[in-house]
Coordinates of C-alpha atoms and ligand atoms in Angstrom, one line a residue:
M1 CA 18.1 -7.6 14.4
L2 CA 15.0 -7.4 12.7
P3 CA 11.7 -6.9 14.7
K4 CA 9.4 -10.7 14.7
L5 CA 7.5 -10.4 11.3
R6 CA 4.1 -12.2 10.7
H7 CA 5.3 -13.9 8.1
E8 CA 7.8 -13.2 5.1
F9 CA 6.1 -11.3 2.9
V10 CA 6.9 -7.2 2.6
L11 CA 6.0 -4.3 0.9
A12 CA 8.8 -2.5 -0.7
P13 CA 9.6 1.8 -0.5
M14 CA 8.3 3.1 -3.8
V15 CA 8.6 6.9 -3.7
G16 CA 5.0 7.8 -4.8
V17 CA 3.2 5.0 -3.5
T18 CA 3.7 4.4 -0.3
D19 CA 2.3 6.8 1.6
I20 CA 0.8 5.6 5.4
A21 CA -2.8 4.8 3.3
F22 CA -0.8 2.4 1.1
R23 CA 1.2 1.2 3.3
I24 CA -2.0 0.3 6.1
L25 CA -4.2 -0.9 3.0
C26 CA -0.8 -3.1 2.5
R27 CA -1.0 -3.9 5.8
R28 CA -4.6 -4.9 5.9
H29 CA -4.1 -7.1 3.2
G30 CA -1.1 -8.9 4.5
A31 CA 1.7 -7.1 4.1
S32 CA 4.0 -8.1 7.6
L33 CA 6.3 -5.2 6.9
A34 CA 6.3 -1.9 5.2
S35 CA 8.5 1.0 4.4
I36 CA 7.9 4.9 3.8
E37 CA 9.6 5.6 0.1
M38 CA 13.0 6.7 -0.3
T39 CA 13.6 10.3 1.9
A40 CA 17.2 12.4 1.8
A41 CA 18.6 12.6 4.8
N42 CA 19.1 16.2 3.8
A43 CA 15.1 17.1 3.2
I44 CA 14.6 15.8 6.6
L45 CA 16.6 17.7 8.2
H46 CA 15.3 21.3 6.2
S47 CA 12.3 20.2 5.2
E48 CA 8.9 21.3 7.1
K49 CA 6.9 19.6 3.8
V50 CA 9.0 17.0 3.4
A51 CA 8.3 15.8 7.5
K52 CA 4.8 16.8 7.4
D53 CA 3.5 14.6 3.5
I54 CA 6.0 12.1 3.8
L55 CA 6.9 10.9 7.5
Q56 CA 3.4 10.3 8.7
F57 CA 2.5 7.2 11.5
S58 CA -0.1 5.4 13.3
D59 CA 0.0 2.4 15.5
E60 CA -1.8 0.5 12.9
D61 CA 1.5 1.2 10.4
R62 CA 4.1 -1.0 12.5
P63 CA 6.7 -2.7 12.1
L64 CA 8.0 0.1 10.0
T65 CA 10.7 1.0 7.7
L66 CA 12.1 4.4 6.9
Q67 CA 14.3 4.5 4.3
L68 CA 16.8 7.5 4.0
M69 CA 18.9 8.6 0.7
G70 CA 22.1 10.5 1.2
T71 CA 26.0 10.3 1.3
N72 CA 26.3 12.4 4.3
A73 CA 27.1 9.8 7.2
A74 CA 26.0 12.4 10.0
E75 CA 23.0 13.4 8.0
I76 CA 21.4 10.4 7.9
V77 CA 21.8 9.5 11.5
K78 CA 20.8 12.5 12.7
A79 CA 17.6 12.3 10.6
A80 CA 17.0 8.7 11.6
K81 CA 17.4 9.5 15.2
R82 CA 15.0 12.2 14.6
Y83 CA 12.6 9.7 14.3
E84 CA 13.9 6.3 16.3
E85 CA 11.0 6.3 18.7
K86 CA 8.2 6.5 15.3
I87 CA 10.2 3.5 13.3
D88 CA 11.5 -0.3 13.4
I89 CA 13.9 -0.3 11.2
L90 CA 16.7 2.5 9.7
D91 CA 17.4 1.2 5.6
I92 CA 19.7 3.0 3.2
N93 CA 19.1 3.5 0.0
M94 CA 22.0 1.7 -2.4
G95 CA 19.5 1.1 -5.2
C96 CA 18.1 4.3 -6.9
P97 CA 18.9 4.6 -10.0
S98 CA 18.0 8.4 -10.8
K99 CA 19.7 10.9 -12.0
T100 CA 19.0 13.2 -9.2
V101 CA 20.0 10.8 -6.6
T102 CA 23.0 9.1 -8.3
R103 CA 24.8 12.7 -9.8
I104 CA 25.5 13.3 -6.2
G105 CA 26.7 9.9 -5.1
A106 CA 24.0 8.5 -3.6
G107 CA 21.4 6.0 -4.1
S108 CA 23.1 3.0 -6.2
A109 CA 25.8 5.2 -7.2
L110 CA 26.8 4.6 -3.6
L111 CA 27.9 0.7 -5.0
T112 CA 30.8 2.5 -6.4
T113 CA 32.4 3.8 -3.5
P114 CA 33.0 0.9 -1.0
N115 CA 34.2 3.4 1.9
K116 CA 31.5 5.5 1.5
I117 CA 29.1 2.5 2.3
K118 CA 31.0 1.8 5.1
E119 CA 31.1 5.3 6.6
I120 CA 27.6 5.4 6.9
V121 CA 27.0 1.7 7.6
K122 CA 29.1 2.1 10.5
A123 CA 28.2 5.6 11.9
C124 CA 24.1 4.4 11.9
T125 CA 24.7 0.7 13.2
S126 CA 27.0 2.4 16.1
S127 CA 24.9 5.5 16.9
L128 CA 21.0 4.2 17.0
S129 CA 18.9 1.7 19.0
I130 CA 17.1 0.3 16.1
P131 CA 18.3 -2.2 13.5
V132 CA 19.7 -0.9 10.4
T133 CA 19.7 -2.4 6.8
V134 CA 20.5 -1.6 3.2
K135 CA 18.7 -1.8 0.1
M136 CA 21.0 -2.5 -2.9
R137 CA 21.1 -3.6 -6.6
A138 CA 23.4 -6.8 -7.9
G139 CA 25.8 -3.5 -9.2
Y140 CA 26.5 -0.1 -11.2
D141 CA 26.6 -2.2 -14.3
V142 CA 27.0 -5.7 -15.3
G143 CA 31.2 -5.1 -15.1
S144 CA 30.8 -4.1 -11.6
I145 CA 28.7 -6.6 -9.6
N146 CA 29.5 -6.2 -6.3
V147 CA 26.8 -6.9 -4.4
V148 CA 28.2 -10.0 -2.0
E149 CA 31.3 -8.0 -1.1
I150 CA 29.4 -4.8 -0.1
A151 CA 26.8 -7.5 1.6
K152 CA 29.9 -9.1 3.5
M153 CA 30.9 -5.6 4.4
C154 CA 27.8 -4.9 5.5
E155 CA 27.1 -7.6 8.4
E156 CA 30.6 -7.2 9.4
N157 CA 30.1 -3.8 10.4
G158 CA 26.9 -4.2 12.1
I159 CA 23.5 -4.7 9.3
A160 CA 20.7 -6.3 10.6
A161 CA 19.8 -7.7 7.0
V162 CA 20.6 -7.0 2.9
G163 CA 17.9 -6.2 0.8
V164 CA 19.0 -6.9 -2.7
H165 CA 17.0 -6.2 -5.9
G166 CA 18.2 -8.5 -8.5
R167 CA 18.7 -5.8 -11.4
T168 CA 22.4 -3.4 -11.4
K169 CA 21.9 0.1 -11.8
S170 CA 22.6 0.1 -15.7
Q171 CA 19.8 -2.1 -16.1
G172 CA 16.6 0.3 -14.7
Y173 CA 14.0 -2.1 -14.7
R174 CA 14.6 -3.7 -17.8
G175 CA 15.3 -7.0 -18.6
L176 CA 15.1 -10.0 -15.7
A177 CA 16.0 -9.5 -11.9
D178 CA 18.9 -12.2 -11.4
W179 CA 17.9 -14.2 -8.9
G180 CA 21.2 -16.1 -9.0
I181 CA 23.2 -12.8 -7.2
I182 CA 19.9 -13.2 -4.6
K183 CA 21.1 -16.5 -3.8
E184 CA 24.9 -16.0 -3.8
V185 CA 24.6 -13.3 -1.3
K186 CA 22.5 -15.1 0.9
D187 CA 24.8 -18.3 0.6
N188 CA 27.8 -15.8 1.6
I189 CA 26.3 -13.7 4.7
S190 CA 24.9 -15.5 7.4
I191 CA 22.1 -12.0 8.1
P192 CA 18.9 -12.4 7.0
V193 CA 18.5 -11.9 2.8
I194 CA 15.2 -10.3 1.4
G195 CA 15.0 -10.8 -2.4
N196 CA 13.4 -8.4 -4.4
G197 CA 12.9 -8.2 -8.2
D198 CA 9.8 -9.2 -10.3
V199 CA 7.5 -11.0 -7.9
K200 CA 4.3 -10.3 -10.0
R201 CA 2.1 -13.3 -8.8
P202 CA 1.3 -14.9 -5.9
E203 CA 3.3 -18.5 -7.2
D204 CA 6.3 -16.0 -8.2
A205 CA 7.2 -15.3 -4.2
F206 CA 7.6 -19.2 -2.8
K207 CA 9.9 -19.7 -6.3
M208 CA 11.8 -17.1 -5.2
L209 CA 12.4 -18.3 -2.0
E210 CA 13.4 -21.8 -3.0
K211 CA 15.5 -20.4 -5.6
T212 CA 17.4 -18.0 -3.6
G213 CA 17.1 -19.6 0.2
C214 CA 16.4 -16.3 1.2
D215 CA 14.5 -15.3 4.3
Y216 CA 11.7 -12.5 3.2
V217 CA 10.5 -10.9 0.0
M218 CA 9.9 -7.4 -1.0
I219 CA 7.3 -7.1 -3.1
A220 CA 6.8 -3.7 -5.3
R221 CA 5.1 -2.9 -8.7
A222 CA 3.1 -6.3 -7.8
A223 CA 1.4 -4.7 -5.1
M224 CA 1.5 -1.3 -6.6
T225 CA -1.8 -2.3 -8.8
D226 CA -2.9 -5.0 -6.3
P227 CA -1.5 -4.8 -2.3
T228 CA -4.0 -8.2 -1.9
I229 CA -0.8 -10.0 -3.7
F230 CA 0.3 -10.6 0.0
E231 CA -3.2 -12.3 1.7
K232 CA -3.2 -14.3 -1.9
I233 CA 0.5 -15.4 -1.1
I234 CA -0.7 -16.7 2.6
E235 CA -3.8 -18.2 0.9
L236 CA -1.7 -20.2 -1.9
R237 CA 0.1 -21.7 1.3
K238 CA -2.5 -22.0 3.4
E239 CA -4.8 -23.7 0.6
G240 CA -2.5 -25.0 -2.1
R241 CA -4.5 -22.3 -4.2
Y242 CA -6.1 -18.8 -4.3
D243 CA -9.0 -16.5 -5.8
K244 CA -8.3 -14.3 -8.7
I245 CA -9.0 -10.5 -7.0
T246 CA -12.7 -10.2 -8.6
K247 CA -13.4 -6.5 -10.1
K248 CA -16.3 -5.6 -6.9
E249 CA -13.1 -6.2 -4.8
K250 CA -10.9 -4.1 -6.6
L251 CA -12.9 -1.3 -6.7
G252 CA -13.3 -1.8 -3.0
L253 CA -9.1 -1.4 -2.2
V254 CA -10.0 1.9 -4.1
H255 CA -12.4 3.0 -1.6
E256 CA -10.6 1.5 1.0
Y257 CA -7.1 3.7 -0.2
I258 CA -9.4 7.0 -0.3
G259 CA -11.2 6.6 3.2
L260 CA -7.5 6.0 4.5
A261 CA -6.1 8.5 2.5
Q262 CA -8.5 11.3 3.7
Q263 CA -8.1 10.2 7.2
Y264 CA -4.8 10.5 7.2
N265 CA -4.8 14.2 5.1
V266 CA -2.1 12.4 2.4
P267 CA -2.0 15.2 -0.2
F268 CA -4.2 15.0 -3.1
P269 CA -1.6 14.4 -6.4
R270 CA -0.1 11.4 -3.8
I271 CA -3.7 10.2 -3.9
K272 CA -4.2 10.5 -7.6
T273 CA -1.0 8.6 -8.5
N274 CA -2.5 5.5 -5.8
T275 CA -6.0 5.5 -7.2
H276 CA -4.8 5.7 -11.2
N277 CA -2.2 2.6 -9.7
L278 CA -5.2 0.4 -7.8
T279 CA -7.8 0.7 -11.2
A280 CA -4.9 -0.5 -13.3
G281 CA -6.5 -4.1 -15.2
I282 CA -10.9 -3.2 -13.9
A283 CA -12.6 -3.6 -17.5
G284 CA -13.7 0.2 -19.0
S285 CA -11.0 1.8 -16.3
K286 CA -9.1 3.3 -18.9
R287 CA -11.3 6.3 -19.5
F288 CA -11.4 6.7 -16.0
R289 CA -7.6 6.8 -15.8
L290 CA -7.5 9.4 -18.6
A291 CA -9.7 11.7 -16.8
I292 CA -8.0 11.7 -13.0
N293 CA -5.2 13.4 -14.7
S294 CA -7.1 16.6 -14.6
M295 CA -9.3 15.7 -11.7
Q296 CA -8.7 18.5 -8.4
G297 CA -10.3 17.2 -5.8
T298 CA -11.1 13.7 -3.9
K299 CA -14.7 14.1 -4.1
E300 CA -14.2 14.0 -8.2
V301 CA -12.7 11.0 -8.3
L302 CA -15.3 9.3 -6.3
A303 CA -18.2 10.4 -8.2
E304 CA -15.8 8.9 -11.7
L305 CA -15.8 5.9 -9.5
E306 CA -19.3 5.6 -8.9
K307 CA -20.0 5.9 -12.8
L308 CA -16.9 3.0 -13.1
A309 CA -19.2 0.9 -10.2
K310 CA -21.9 1.0 -13.0
D311 CA -20.2 -0.5 -15.7
I312 CA -19.6 -3.6 -13.6
Ligands
FMN1 C1 6.9 3.7 -8.5 C2 8.5 2.6 -7.7 C3 9.6 3.8 -6.8 C4 10.4 3.2 -6.2 N1 10.7 3.8 -5.2 C5 11.7 2.7 -4.6 C6 12.3 3.7 -3.7 O1 12.0 4.7 -2.5 N2 13.1 2.8 -2.1 C7 13.4 2.0 -2.6 O2 14.3 1.8 -2.8 N3 13.6 1.1 -4.4 C8 12.6 1.7 -5.3 N4 12.0 1.2 -6.1 C9 12.3 0.0 -6.4 C10 11.3 -1.5 -5.2 O3 11.7 -0.8 -4.3 C11 11.7 -2.3 -6.3 O4 13.6 -2.6 -6.0 C12 11.6 -2.7 -7.7 O5 11.0 -2.4 -8.3 C13 11.8 -4.5 -7.9 O6 11.0 -5.2 -6.8 P1 9.5 -5.5 -8.4 O7 9.6 -6.5 -9.4 O8 9.1 -6.1 -7.2 O9 9.1 -4.1 -8.7 C14 10.6 1.8 -6.7 C15 9.9 1.2 -7.6 C16 9.0 1.9 -8.1 C17 8.1 1.2 -9.9

């Protein structure tokens, strides 16, 4: 069973984005669950750098999901076991469309090998004491939409919840996410379904709940540029309305993120990525985002942010 969450709105895993500082930022602004970015099980077992840079933990960052990528069931179990005390959910990635991942048969390529999925799922659910979830796409391509069958098989083999991004692997991020397929999964299994794809504004979260019947709503890109989407969703539920974020508040978020990133020694390239994303939408910030590419340290970023604040 999943741990009890404050509400249904959760932060999606995002490579290069959901570092510990960003996760805590999203939690402070309402996210009820966050996930470490997709991490290769074999990298956890063999790379100290991965452990140091990506696998960071804090009491303020719970409940926490670790998302693993791989094809070797024993390796996935071994990697998850190493962190079993520090995480609350193990999630298995069955959605990543990137070539480096699919060419080894992992991520969304797993959708083409249901027996492999069964082997991984069985190994994880029988060996770990924490709940195990899967995050998948609708199918590999439009001719092989099989998420419903795979979700059923996952349920039969002890999975605690199923995440569905309503696009196929071939779609990448093009077109619209098919919320109909999320509903179909929900209608066919009894364990919780986590709907994902194209929740861009607070209103969309409630539309997804209503149209799909899903139990949780997972948000990625909208949170990447504005983590306050979670508190806006809660505000909308309570008050029937929400205030749009102001430029000043957006800049405040950037500072809050940088402060957390410094506290947790987040590597500078990651700080740059998130600072870049978080300034999106601030008038006059284009120049800042161009400049940040060549910046060498946080001091420089803070000095440029000060200039940007003056323009507001
Ligand atoms: C920069 C970026 C990195 C991502 N990394 C991951 C990842 O590590 N694991 C994963 O399951 N999905 C990953 N995704 C996919 C998202 O979790 C999500 O499924 C997808 O963006 C659709 O949700 P959205 O419409 O709310 O963005 C990533 C997406 C983006 C934009």
